[in-house]
Amino acid sequence: MSMDAKNKALGWRPVLLLILDGWGCNETEAQQPLAAASTPHWDWLRASFPYSEAAATGPWLGLPENWPGSCEWGHFLIGTGRRGAHPYLLVEEALGEGSSLGSEEVVRFLQRAHREGRRLHLWGLTSNGRVHSVERHSWALLERARQAGFSGEQVLFHAVTDGWDTPPRSAIGYLARVAAQSLVLGVGRLASLCGRAYSLGPPSVRARREDAHRLLRFGEGRLADTFSQALQTAYQQGQEDMLLAPTVLLGREGYPVGHLEEGDLLLCFHFQPLRAHAFLKSLA
């Protein structure tokens, strides 16, 4: 018996699952463009068939209250059919927010790195967009590194600027706060900048990913004395945070602050693994 015949005999009817990214049910036109748009097919479906609305934020998705969901996490939950622990919460636990040192795994990793004389690199999306990152996680890692014995330029910070989950020219505030935390703690130095379209873009944009790879691995890219100078130059050329060209920051006497070298260790501090995993794998 064919599959179609079997389904017909059992009384089963085909079901179509449509995932409409960015489509919501808020009826307030000021908050939902779809409410003001002409959507005859959607209106017909809602008028002709029973339906229910699913929440897409906060605890319903395993997230903190009032946190927005994301397409990546939403697709993951639809695929698994159950609510899971969001990576954000796993990072919160690993960094031990509110504790003295954080989880034993993080502590042991950093203490071993310092004991072996290795240089530590912190890399990730430097923003508070809450889809891929929150800025306090990078601050927490700087604090954990200091507590493990690191100081000064033994820790290098490689910032990926956002501009997608945040306003397009908002990087200056996030970078300034990282620099301030490093100064207060006496550990860490901004070493490079790169827009997320390069290191976190889709795999199809290979040229950009290779540029981001060369920045982190070999210290190749545009040169700038400070992060504010790098941003100013980019904005003057029409590049916003997301498309910020890979940039090497210069330190004392005009030499690059540093890049990944043999024996160095790297930690990623943003919690959305999908695009980051693909990029970091290319560094291995």
PDB file of C-alpha atoms in Angstrom:
ATOM      1  CA  MET A   1       0.000   0.000   0.000  1.00  0.00           C
ATOM      2  CA  SER A   2       1.349   3.374  -0.966  1.00  0.00           C
ATOM      3  CA  MET A   3       1.889   6.050   1.659  1.00  0.00           C
ATOM      4  CA  ASP A   4      -0.896   8.197   0.179  1.00  0.00           C
ATOM      5  CA  ALA A   5      -3.328   5.262   0.247  1.00  0.00           C
ATOM      6  CA  LYS A   6      -2.351   4.388   3.814  1.00  0.00           C
ATOM      7  CA  ASN A   7      -2.856   7.959   4.992  1.00  0.00           C
ATOM      8  CA  LYS A   8      -6.244   8.088   3.265  1.00  0.00           C
ATOM      9  CA  ALA A   9      -7.312   4.783   4.837  1.00  0.00           C
ATOM     10  CA  LEU A  10      -6.365   6.050   8.289  1.00  0.00           C
ATOM     11  CA  GLY A  11      -8.171   9.309   7.730  1.00  0.00           C
ATOM     12  CA  TRP A  12      -4.982  11.326   7.980  1.00  0.00           C
ATOM     13  CA  ARG A  13      -4.845  14.614   6.149  1.00  0.00           C
ATOM     14  CA  PRO A  14      -1.728  16.544   5.154  1.00  0.00           C
ATOM     15  CA  VAL A  15      -0.495  19.225   7.520  1.00  0.00           C
ATOM     16  CA  LEU A  16       1.636  22.160   6.427  1.00  0.00           C
ATOM     17  CA  LEU A  17       3.843  23.969   8.927  1.00  0.00           C
ATOM     18  CA  LEU A  18       4.672  27.514   7.808  1.00  0.00           C
ATOM     19  CA  ILE A  19       7.268  29.488   9.758  1.00  0.00           C
ATOM     20  CA  LEU A  20       6.859  33.209   9.115  1.00  0.00           C
ATOM     21  CA  ASP A  21       9.880  35.000  10.542  1.00  0.00           C
ATOM     22  CA  GLY A  22       9.046  38.380  12.007  1.00  0.00           C
ATOM     23  CA  TRP A  23       5.296  37.809  11.784  1.00  0.00           C
ATOM     24  CA  GLY A  24       3.364  38.731  14.904  1.00  0.00           C
ATOM     25  CA  CYS A  25      -0.212  39.028  16.125  1.00  0.00           C
ATOM     26  CA  ASN A  26      -0.134  42.425  17.808  1.00  0.00           C
ATOM     27  CA  GLU A  27      -3.227  44.268  16.632  1.00  0.00           C
ATOM     28  CA  THR A  28      -1.891  47.696  17.583  1.00  0.00           C
ATOM     29  CA  GLU A  29      -0.892  49.287  14.284  1.00  0.00           C
ATOM     30  CA  ALA A  30       1.681  51.572  15.897  1.00  0.00           C
ATOM     31  CA  GLN A  31       3.552  48.509  17.172  1.00  0.00           C
ATOM     32  CA  GLN A  32       2.906  46.051  14.368  1.00  0.00           C
ATOM     33  CA  PRO A  33       3.218  47.011  10.680  1.00  0.00           C
ATOM     34  CA  LEU A  34       1.391  43.846   9.671  1.00  0.00           C
ATOM     35  CA  ALA A  35      -1.767  45.122  11.362  1.00  0.00           C
ATOM     36  CA  ALA A  36      -1.774  48.081   8.988  1.00  0.00           C
ATOM     37  CA  ALA A  37      -0.854  46.050   5.893  1.00  0.00           C
ATOM     38  CA  SER A  38      -3.176  44.348   3.424  1.00  0.00           C
ATOM     39  CA  THR A  39      -2.964  40.616   4.197  1.00  0.00           C
ATOM     40  CA  PRO A  40      -6.003  38.965   2.523  1.00  0.00           C
ATOM     41  CA  HIS A  41      -4.688  35.380   2.666  1.00  0.00           C
ATOM     42  CA  TRP A  42      -3.704  35.697   6.311  1.00  0.00           C
ATOM     43  CA  ASP A  43      -7.075  37.256   7.125  1.00  0.00           C
ATOM     44  CA  TRP A  44      -8.862  34.386   5.340  1.00  0.00           C
ATOM     45  CA  LEU A  45      -6.924  31.739   7.257  1.00  0.00           C
ATOM     46  CA  ARG A  46      -7.743  33.345  10.598  1.00  0.00           C
ATOM     47  CA  ALA A  47     -11.406  33.740   9.689  1.00  0.00           C
ATOM     48  CA  SER A  48     -11.799  30.201   8.320  1.00  0.00           C
ATOM     49  CA  PHE A  49      -9.898  28.000  10.774  1.00  0.00           C
ATOM     50  CA  PRO A  50      -9.350  27.781  14.534  1.00  0.00           C
ATOM     51  CA  TYR A  51      -6.009  29.080  15.728  1.00  0.00           C
ATOM     52  CA  SER A  52      -4.118  30.036  18.845  1.00  0.00           C
ATOM     53  CA  GLU A  53      -1.287  32.444  19.497  1.00  0.00           C
ATOM     54  CA  ALA A  54       2.100  31.307  20.788  1.00  0.00           C
ATOM     55  CA  ALA A  55       4.291  33.508  22.955  1.00  0.00           C
ATOM     56  CA  ALA A  56       7.698  34.337  21.490  1.00  0.00           C
ATOM     57  CA  THR A  57       9.473  36.106  24.345  1.00  0.00           C
ATOM     58  CA  GLY A  58      10.648  35.641  27.901  1.00  0.00           C
ATOM     59  CA  PRO A  59      10.081  32.527  30.038  1.00  0.00           C
ATOM     60  CA  TRP A  60       7.977  30.897  27.324  1.00  0.00           C
ATOM     61  CA  LEU A  61      11.248  30.430  25.426  1.00  0.00           C
ATOM     62  CA  GLY A  62      13.401  29.671  28.441  1.00  0.00           C
ATOM     63  CA  LEU A  63      14.554  33.307  28.608  1.00  0.00           C
ATOM     64  CA  PRO A  64      14.423  35.959  31.338  1.00  0.00           C
ATOM     65  CA  GLU A  65      11.266  38.044  31.664  1.00  0.00           C
ATOM     66  CA  ASN A  66      10.715  40.554  28.812  1.00  0.00           C
ATOM     67  CA  TRP A  67      13.634  39.214  26.769  1.00  0.00           C
ATOM     68  CA  PRO A  68      13.024  39.034  23.009  1.00  0.00           C
ATOM     69  CA  GLY A  69      13.250  35.761  21.192  1.00  0.00           C
ATOM     70  CA  SER A  70      15.232  35.226  18.003  1.00  0.00           C
ATOM     71  CA  CYS A  71      14.662  33.284  14.813  1.00  0.00           C
ATOM     72  CA  GLU A  72      17.552  30.909  15.600  1.00  0.00           C
ATOM     73  CA  TRP A  73      16.227  30.029  19.038  1.00  0.00           C
ATOM     74  CA  GLY A  74      12.638  29.884  17.843  1.00  0.00           C
ATOM     75  CA  HIS A  75      13.550  27.449  15.068  1.00  0.00           C
ATOM     76  CA  PHE A  76      15.492  25.333  17.555  1.00  0.00           C
ATOM     77  CA  LEU A  77      12.494  25.071  19.886  1.00  0.00           C
ATOM     78  CA  ILE A  78      10.132  24.244  17.031  1.00  0.00           C
ATOM     79  CA  GLY A  79      12.512  21.524  15.873  1.00  0.00           C
ATOM     80  CA  THR A  80      12.915  19.953  19.314  1.00  0.00           C
ATOM     81  CA  GLY A  81       9.293  20.414  20.324  1.00  0.00           C
ATOM     82  CA  ARG A  82      10.186  21.451  23.840  1.00  0.00           C
ATOM     83  CA  ARG A  83      11.454  24.389  25.829  1.00  0.00           C
ATOM     84  CA  GLY A  84      15.147  24.234  26.675  1.00  0.00           C
ATOM     85  CA  ALA A  85      17.711  26.246  28.594  1.00  0.00           C
ATOM     86  CA  HIS A  86      18.768  29.186  26.446  1.00  0.00           C
ATOM     87  CA  PRO A  87      22.550  29.544  25.922  1.00  0.00           C
ATOM     88  CA  TYR A  88      22.358  32.910  27.696  1.00  0.00           C
ATOM     89  CA  LEU A  89      21.382  31.175  30.930  1.00  0.00           C
ATOM     90  CA  LEU A  90      24.180  28.635  30.511  1.00  0.00           C
ATOM     91  CA  VAL A  91      26.740  31.437  30.183  1.00  0.00           C
ATOM     92  CA  GLU A  92      25.231  33.188  33.206  1.00  0.00           C
ATOM     93  CA  GLU A  93      25.754  30.015  35.196  1.00  0.00           C
ATOM     94  CA  ALA A  94      29.268  29.416  33.843  1.00  0.00           C
ATOM     95  CA  LEU A  95      30.413  32.918  34.743  1.00  0.00           C
ATOM     96  CA  GLY A  96      28.873  32.659  38.164  1.00  0.00           C
ATOM     97  CA  GLU A  97      27.059  35.986  38.189  1.00  0.00           C
ATOM     98  CA  GLY A  98      26.874  37.086  41.812  1.00  0.00           C
ATOM     99  CA  SER A  99      29.539  34.640  43.001  1.00  0.00           C
ATOM    100  CA  SER A 100      33.181  35.293  43.775  1.00  0.00           C
ATOM    101  CA  LEU A 101      34.847  33.426  40.937  1.00  0.00           C
ATOM    102  CA  GLY A 102      32.312  31.669  38.761  1.00  0.00           C
ATOM    103  CA  SER A 103      32.062  28.017  37.813  1.00  0.00           C
ATOM    104  CA  GLU A 104      34.928  25.667  38.556  1.00  0.00           C
ATOM    105  CA  GLU A 105      35.439  24.983  34.840  1.00  0.00           C
ATOM    106  CA  VAL A 106      36.030  28.659  34.020  1.00  0.00           C
ATOM    107  CA  VAL A 107      38.283  29.112  37.039  1.00  0.00           C
ATOM    108  CA  ARG A 108      40.391  26.058  36.238  1.00  0.00           C
ATOM    109  CA  PHE A 109      40.705  27.050  32.587  1.00  0.00           C
ATOM    110  CA  LEU A 110      41.938  30.555  33.395  1.00  0.00           C
ATOM    111  CA  GLN A 111      44.223  29.475  36.221  1.00  0.00           C
ATOM    112  CA  ARG A 112      45.859  26.830  34.050  1.00  0.00           C
ATOM    113  CA  ALA A 113      46.322  29.317  31.211  1.00  0.00           C
ATOM    114  CA  HIS A 114      48.014  31.796  33.537  1.00  0.00           C
ATOM    115  CA  ARG A 115      50.145  29.107  35.168  1.00  0.00           C
ATOM    116  CA  GLU A 116      51.407  27.947  31.763  1.00  0.00           C
ATOM    117  CA  GLY A 117      52.242  31.506  30.741  1.00  0.00           C
ATOM    118  CA  ARG A 118      49.732  31.578  27.900  1.00  0.00           C
ATOM    119  CA  ARG A 119      48.204  34.740  26.546  1.00  0.00           C
ATOM    120  CA  LEU A 120      44.418  34.957  26.678  1.00  0.00           C
ATOM    121  CA  HIS A 121      42.224  36.372  23.905  1.00  0.00           C
ATOM    122  CA  LEU A 122      38.585  37.337  24.485  1.00  0.00           C
ATOM    123  CA  TRP A 123      36.501  37.458  21.304  1.00  0.00           C
ATOM    124  CA  GLY A 124      32.830  38.109  20.673  1.00  0.00           C
ATOM    125  CA  LEU A 125      29.952  40.395  19.827  1.00  0.00           C
ATOM    126  CA  THR A 126      30.438  43.505  21.944  1.00  0.00           C
ATOM    127  CA  SER A 127      26.926  44.800  22.448  1.00  0.00           C
ATOM    128  CA  ASN A 128      23.880  44.533  24.653  1.00  0.00           C
ATOM    129  CA  GLY A 129      21.523  43.392  21.904  1.00  0.00           C
ATOM    130  CA  ARG A 130      20.465  40.336  23.975  1.00  0.00           C
ATOM    131  CA  VAL A 131      20.074  38.173  20.878  1.00  0.00           C
ATOM    132  CA  HIS A 132      23.719  37.122  20.716  1.00  0.00           C
ATOM    133  CA  SER A 133      25.315  38.911  23.649  1.00  0.00           C
ATOM    134  CA  VAL A 134      25.083  41.034  26.759  1.00  0.00           C
ATOM    135  CA  GLU A 135      28.042  43.241  27.529  1.00  0.00           C
ATOM    136  CA  ARG A 136      28.395  42.266  31.180  1.00  0.00           C
ATOM    137  CA  HIS A 137      29.542  38.774  30.159  1.00  0.00           C
ATOM    138  CA  SER A 138      32.707  40.221  28.623  1.00  0.00           C
ATOM    139  CA  TRP A 139      33.240  42.353  31.737  1.00  0.00           C
ATOM    140  CA  ALA A 140      32.812  39.261  33.914  1.00  0.00           C
ATOM    141  CA  LEU A 141      35.494  37.411  31.948  1.00  0.00           C
ATOM    142  CA  LEU A 142      37.905  40.310  32.431  1.00  0.00           C
ATOM    143  CA  GLU A 143      37.231  40.126  36.163  1.00  0.00           C
ATOM    144  CA  ARG A 144      37.701  36.334  36.214  1.00  0.00           C
ATOM    145  CA  ALA A 145      40.963  36.721  34.294  1.00  0.00           C
ATOM    146  CA  ARG A 146      42.220  39.258  36.832  1.00  0.00           C
ATOM    147  CA  GLN A 147      41.301  36.955  39.699  1.00  0.00           C
ATOM    148  CA  ALA A 148      43.194  34.133  37.979  1.00  0.00           C
ATOM    149  CA  GLY A 149      46.360  36.259  37.960  1.00  0.00           C
ATOM    150  CA  PHE A 150      46.335  37.876  34.527  1.00  0.00           C
ATOM    151  CA  SER A 151      47.301  41.515  34.191  1.00  0.00           C
ATOM    152  CA  GLY A 152      47.886  44.179  31.544  1.00  0.00           C
ATOM    153  CA  GLU A 153      48.232  42.982  27.972  1.00  0.00           C
ATOM    154  CA  GLN A 154      48.282  39.308  28.924  1.00  0.00           C
ATOM    155  CA  VAL A 155      44.608  39.522  27.941  1.00  0.00           C
ATOM    156  CA  LEU A 156      43.687  40.890  24.505  1.00  0.00           C
ATOM    157  CA  PHE A 157      40.133  41.856  23.603  1.00  0.00           C
ATOM    158  CA  HIS A 158      38.859  41.402  20.045  1.00  0.00           C
ATOM    159  CA  ALA A 159      35.537  43.198  19.617  1.00  0.00           C
ATOM    160  CA  VAL A 160      32.932  42.275  17.020  1.00  0.00           C
ATOM    161  CA  THR A 161      30.738  45.335  16.519  1.00  0.00           C
ATOM    162  CA  ASP A 162      26.985  44.824  16.215  1.00  0.00           C
ATOM    163  CA  GLY A 163      24.702  47.318  14.472  1.00  0.00           C
ATOM    164  CA  TRP A 164      22.034  44.717  13.717  1.00  0.00           C
ATOM    165  CA  ASP A 165      20.514  43.970  17.117  1.00  0.00           C
ATOM    166  CA  THR A 166      21.524  47.475  18.210  1.00  0.00           C
ATOM    167  CA  PRO A 167      21.424  50.933  16.550  1.00  0.00           C
ATOM    168  CA  PRO A 168      23.737  51.046  13.507  1.00  0.00           C
ATOM    169  CA  ARG A 169      26.220  53.482  15.059  1.00  0.00           C
ATOM    170  CA  SER A 170      26.203  52.543  18.724  1.00  0.00           C
ATOM    171  CA  ALA A 171      29.537  50.712  19.042  1.00  0.00           C
ATOM    172  CA  ILE A 172      31.356  53.665  20.608  1.00  0.00           C
ATOM    173  CA  GLY A 173      29.478  53.265  23.901  1.00  0.00           C
ATOM    174  CA  TYR A 174      30.084  49.528  24.187  1.00  0.00           C
ATOM    175  CA  LEU A 175      33.774  49.827  23.336  1.00  0.00           C
ATOM    176  CA  ALA A 176      34.232  52.721  25.756  1.00  0.00           C
ATOM    177  CA  ARG A 177      32.766  50.626  28.576  1.00  0.00           C
ATOM    178  CA  VAL A 178      35.055  47.698  27.761  1.00  0.00           C
ATOM    179  CA  ALA A 179      38.060  50.035  27.806  1.00  0.00           C
ATOM    180  CA  ALA A 180      36.895  51.515  31.112  1.00  0.00           C
ATOM    181  CA  GLN A 181      36.496  48.069  32.686  1.00  0.00           C
ATOM    182  CA  SER A 182      39.983  47.091  31.522  1.00  0.00           C
ATOM    183  CA  LEU A 183      41.426  50.263  33.022  1.00  0.00           C
ATOM    184  CA  VAL A 184      39.689  49.778  36.366  1.00  0.00           C
ATOM    185  CA  LEU A 185      40.669  46.101  36.608  1.00  0.00           C
ATOM    186  CA  GLY A 186      44.193  46.581  35.289  1.00  0.00           C
ATOM    187  CA  VAL A 187      43.803  43.764  32.798  1.00  0.00           C
ATOM    188  CA  GLY A 188      42.904  43.575  29.111  1.00  0.00           C
ATOM    189  CA  ARG A 189      43.575  45.681  26.050  1.00  0.00           C
ATOM    190  CA  LEU A 190      41.444  46.241  22.961  1.00  0.00           C
ATOM    191  CA  ALA A 191      43.413  44.710  20.102  1.00  0.00           C
ATOM    192  CA  SER A 192      41.075  44.593  17.107  1.00  0.00           C
ATOM    193  CA  LEU A 193      37.644  45.528  15.784  1.00  0.00           C
ATOM    194  CA  CYS A 194      35.506  43.853  13.165  1.00  0.00           C
ATOM    195  CA  GLY A 195      31.883  44.206  12.059  1.00  0.00           C
ATOM    196  CA  ARG A 196      29.627  41.226  12.606  1.00  0.00           C
ATOM    197  CA  ALA A 197      28.981  40.925   8.863  1.00  0.00           C
ATOM    198  CA  TYR A 198      32.562  39.651   8.557  1.00  0.00           C
ATOM    199  CA  SER A 199      32.944  37.096  11.335  1.00  0.00           C
ATOM    200  CA  LEU A 200      29.273  36.277  11.982  1.00  0.00           C
ATOM    201  CA  GLY A 201      27.920  36.609   8.455  1.00  0.00           C
ATOM    202  CA  PRO A 202      26.487  33.697   6.445  1.00  0.00           C
ATOM    203  CA  PRO A 203      28.981  31.095   5.172  1.00  0.00           C
ATOM    204  CA  SER A 204      28.215  32.152   1.595  1.00  0.00           C
ATOM    205  CA  VAL A 205      30.101  35.433   2.121  1.00  0.00           C
ATOM    206  CA  ARG A 206      33.463  33.698   2.178  1.00  0.00           C
ATOM    207  CA  ALA A 207      35.612  36.735   1.385  1.00  0.00           C
ATOM    208  CA  ARG A 208      34.440  38.608   4.471  1.00  0.00           C
ATOM    209  CA  ARG A 209      34.975  35.628   6.717  1.00  0.00           C
ATOM    210  CA  GLU A 210      38.499  35.215   5.381  1.00  0.00           C
ATOM    211  CA  ASP A 211      39.200  38.892   6.140  1.00  0.00           C
ATOM    212  CA  ALA A 212      38.005  38.377   9.723  1.00  0.00           C
ATOM    213  CA  HIS A 213      40.141  35.246   9.963  1.00  0.00           C
ATOM    214  CA  ARG A 214      43.273  37.080   8.839  1.00  0.00           C
ATOM    215  CA  LEU A 215      42.587  39.861  11.333  1.00  0.00           C
ATOM    216  CA  LEU A 216      42.433  37.537  14.311  1.00  0.00           C
ATOM    217  CA  ARG A 217      45.031  34.994  13.207  1.00  0.00           C
ATOM    218  CA  PHE A 218      47.642  37.189  11.529  1.00  0.00           C
ATOM    219  CA  GLY A 219      46.849  40.751  12.585  1.00  0.00           C
ATOM    220  CA  GLU A 220      46.022  41.889   9.049  1.00  0.00           C
ATOM    221  CA  GLY A 221      43.575  44.727   8.473  1.00  0.00           C
ATOM    222  CA  ARG A 222      43.047  48.458   8.509  1.00  0.00           C
ATOM    223  CA  LEU A 223      45.187  50.264  11.111  1.00  0.00           C
ATOM    224  CA  ALA A 224      43.903  52.693  13.754  1.00  0.00           C
ATOM    225  CA  ASP A 225      45.405  54.277  16.860  1.00  0.00           C
ATOM    226  CA  THR A 226      42.166  54.069  18.858  1.00  0.00           C
ATOM    227  CA  PHE A 227      38.750  52.494  18.580  1.00  0.00           C
ATOM    228  CA  SER A 228      37.127  55.920  18.313  1.00  0.00           C
ATOM    229  CA  GLN A 229      39.384  56.776  15.370  1.00  0.00           C
ATOM    230  CA  ALA A 230      38.506  53.469  13.718  1.00  0.00           C
ATOM    231  CA  LEU A 231      34.783  54.148  14.065  1.00  0.00           C
ATOM    232  CA  GLN A 232      35.083  57.730  12.854  1.00  0.00           C
ATOM    233  CA  THR A 233      36.959  56.612   9.744  1.00  0.00           C
ATOM    234  CA  ALA A 234      34.400  53.904   9.034  1.00  0.00           C
ATOM    235  CA  TYR A 235      31.425  56.237   9.439  1.00  0.00           C
ATOM    236  CA  GLN A 236      33.013  58.815   7.142  1.00  0.00           C
ATOM    237  CA  GLN A 237      33.281  56.087   4.503  1.00  0.00           C
ATOM    238  CA  GLY A 238      29.652  55.076   4.943  1.00  0.00           C
ATOM    239  CA  GLN A 239      30.397  51.909   6.929  1.00  0.00           C
ATOM    240  CA  GLU A 240      28.255  51.368   9.989  1.00  0.00           C
ATOM    241  CA  ASP A 241      28.965  49.050  12.894  1.00  0.00           C
ATOM    242  CA  MET A 242      27.813  45.856  11.202  1.00  0.00           C
ATOM    243  CA  LEU A 243      30.087  46.435   8.200  1.00  0.00           C
ATOM    244  CA  LEU A 244      33.086  47.839  10.063  1.00  0.00           C
ATOM    245  CA  ALA A 245      36.148  46.667   8.144  1.00  0.00           C
ATOM    246  CA  PRO A 246      38.578  44.454  10.094  1.00  0.00           C
ATOM    247  CA  THR A 247      40.794  46.874  12.003  1.00  0.00           C
ATOM    248  CA  VAL A 248      44.043  46.388  13.914  1.00  0.00           C
ATOM    249  CA  LEU A 249      44.475  48.701  16.894  1.00  0.00           C
ATOM    250  CA  LEU A 250      47.952  50.082  17.507  1.00  0.00           C
ATOM    251  CA  GLY A 251      49.632  50.275  20.875  1.00  0.00           C
ATOM    252  CA  ARG A 252      52.776  51.904  22.134  1.00  0.00           C
ATOM    253  CA  GLU A 253      55.274  53.083  19.527  1.00  0.00           C
ATOM    254  CA  GLY A 254      52.765  52.371  16.766  1.00  0.00           C
ATOM    255  CA  TYR A 255      52.953  48.569  16.907  1.00  0.00           C
ATOM    256  CA  PRO A 256      49.824  46.374  16.802  1.00  0.00           C
ATOM    257  CA  VAL A 257      48.520  45.415  20.227  1.00  0.00           C
ATOM    258  CA  GLY A 258      48.518  41.752  19.224  1.00  0.00           C
ATOM    259  CA  HIS A 259      46.850  38.803  17.501  1.00  0.00           C
ATOM    260  CA  LEU A 260      46.509  35.061  17.983  1.00  0.00           C
ATOM    261  CA  GLU A 261      49.828  33.250  18.102  1.00  0.00           C
ATOM    262  CA  GLU A 262      50.930  29.670  18.673  1.00  0.00           C
ATOM    263  CA  GLY A 263      50.055  28.551  22.189  1.00  0.00           C
ATOM    264  CA  ASP A 264      47.564  31.357  22.887  1.00  0.00           C
ATOM    265  CA  LEU A 265      44.091  30.598  24.226  1.00  0.00           C
ATOM    266  CA  LEU A 266      40.813  32.105  23.031  1.00  0.00           C
ATOM    267  CA  LEU A 267      37.438  32.437  24.760  1.00  0.00           C
ATOM    268  CA  CYS A 268      34.231  33.479  23.005  1.00  0.00           C
ATOM    269  CA  PHE A 269      31.962  35.459  25.312  1.00  0.00           C
ATOM    270  CA  HIS A 270      28.724  35.744  23.371  1.00  0.00           C
ATOM    271  CA  PHE A 271      26.127  33.076  23.856  1.00  0.00           C
ATOM    272  CA  GLN A 272      24.616  32.426  20.413  1.00  0.00           C
ATOM    273  CA  PRO A 273      26.764  29.574  19.066  1.00  0.00           C
ATOM    274  CA  LEU A 274      25.594  29.059  15.481  1.00  0.00           C
ATOM    275  CA  ARG A 275      27.612  31.565  13.441  1.00  0.00           C
ATOM    276  CA  ALA A 276      30.374  31.860  16.034  1.00  0.00           C
ATOM    277  CA  HIS A 277      31.079  28.131  15.947  1.00  0.00           C
ATOM    278  CA  ALA A 278      31.595  28.150  12.189  1.00  0.00           C
ATOM    279  CA  PHE A 279      34.020  31.068  12.375  1.00  0.00           C
ATOM    280  CA  LEU A 280      36.015  29.779  15.336  1.00  0.00           C
ATOM    281  CA  LYS A 281      36.323  26.380  13.681  1.00  0.00           C
ATOM    282  CA  SER A 282      38.174  28.063  10.824  1.00  0.00           C
ATOM    283  CA  LEU A 283      40.832  29.244  13.286  1.00  0.00           C
ATOM    284  CA  ALA A 284      41.705  25.754  14.476  1.00  0.00           C
TER     285      ALA A 284
END
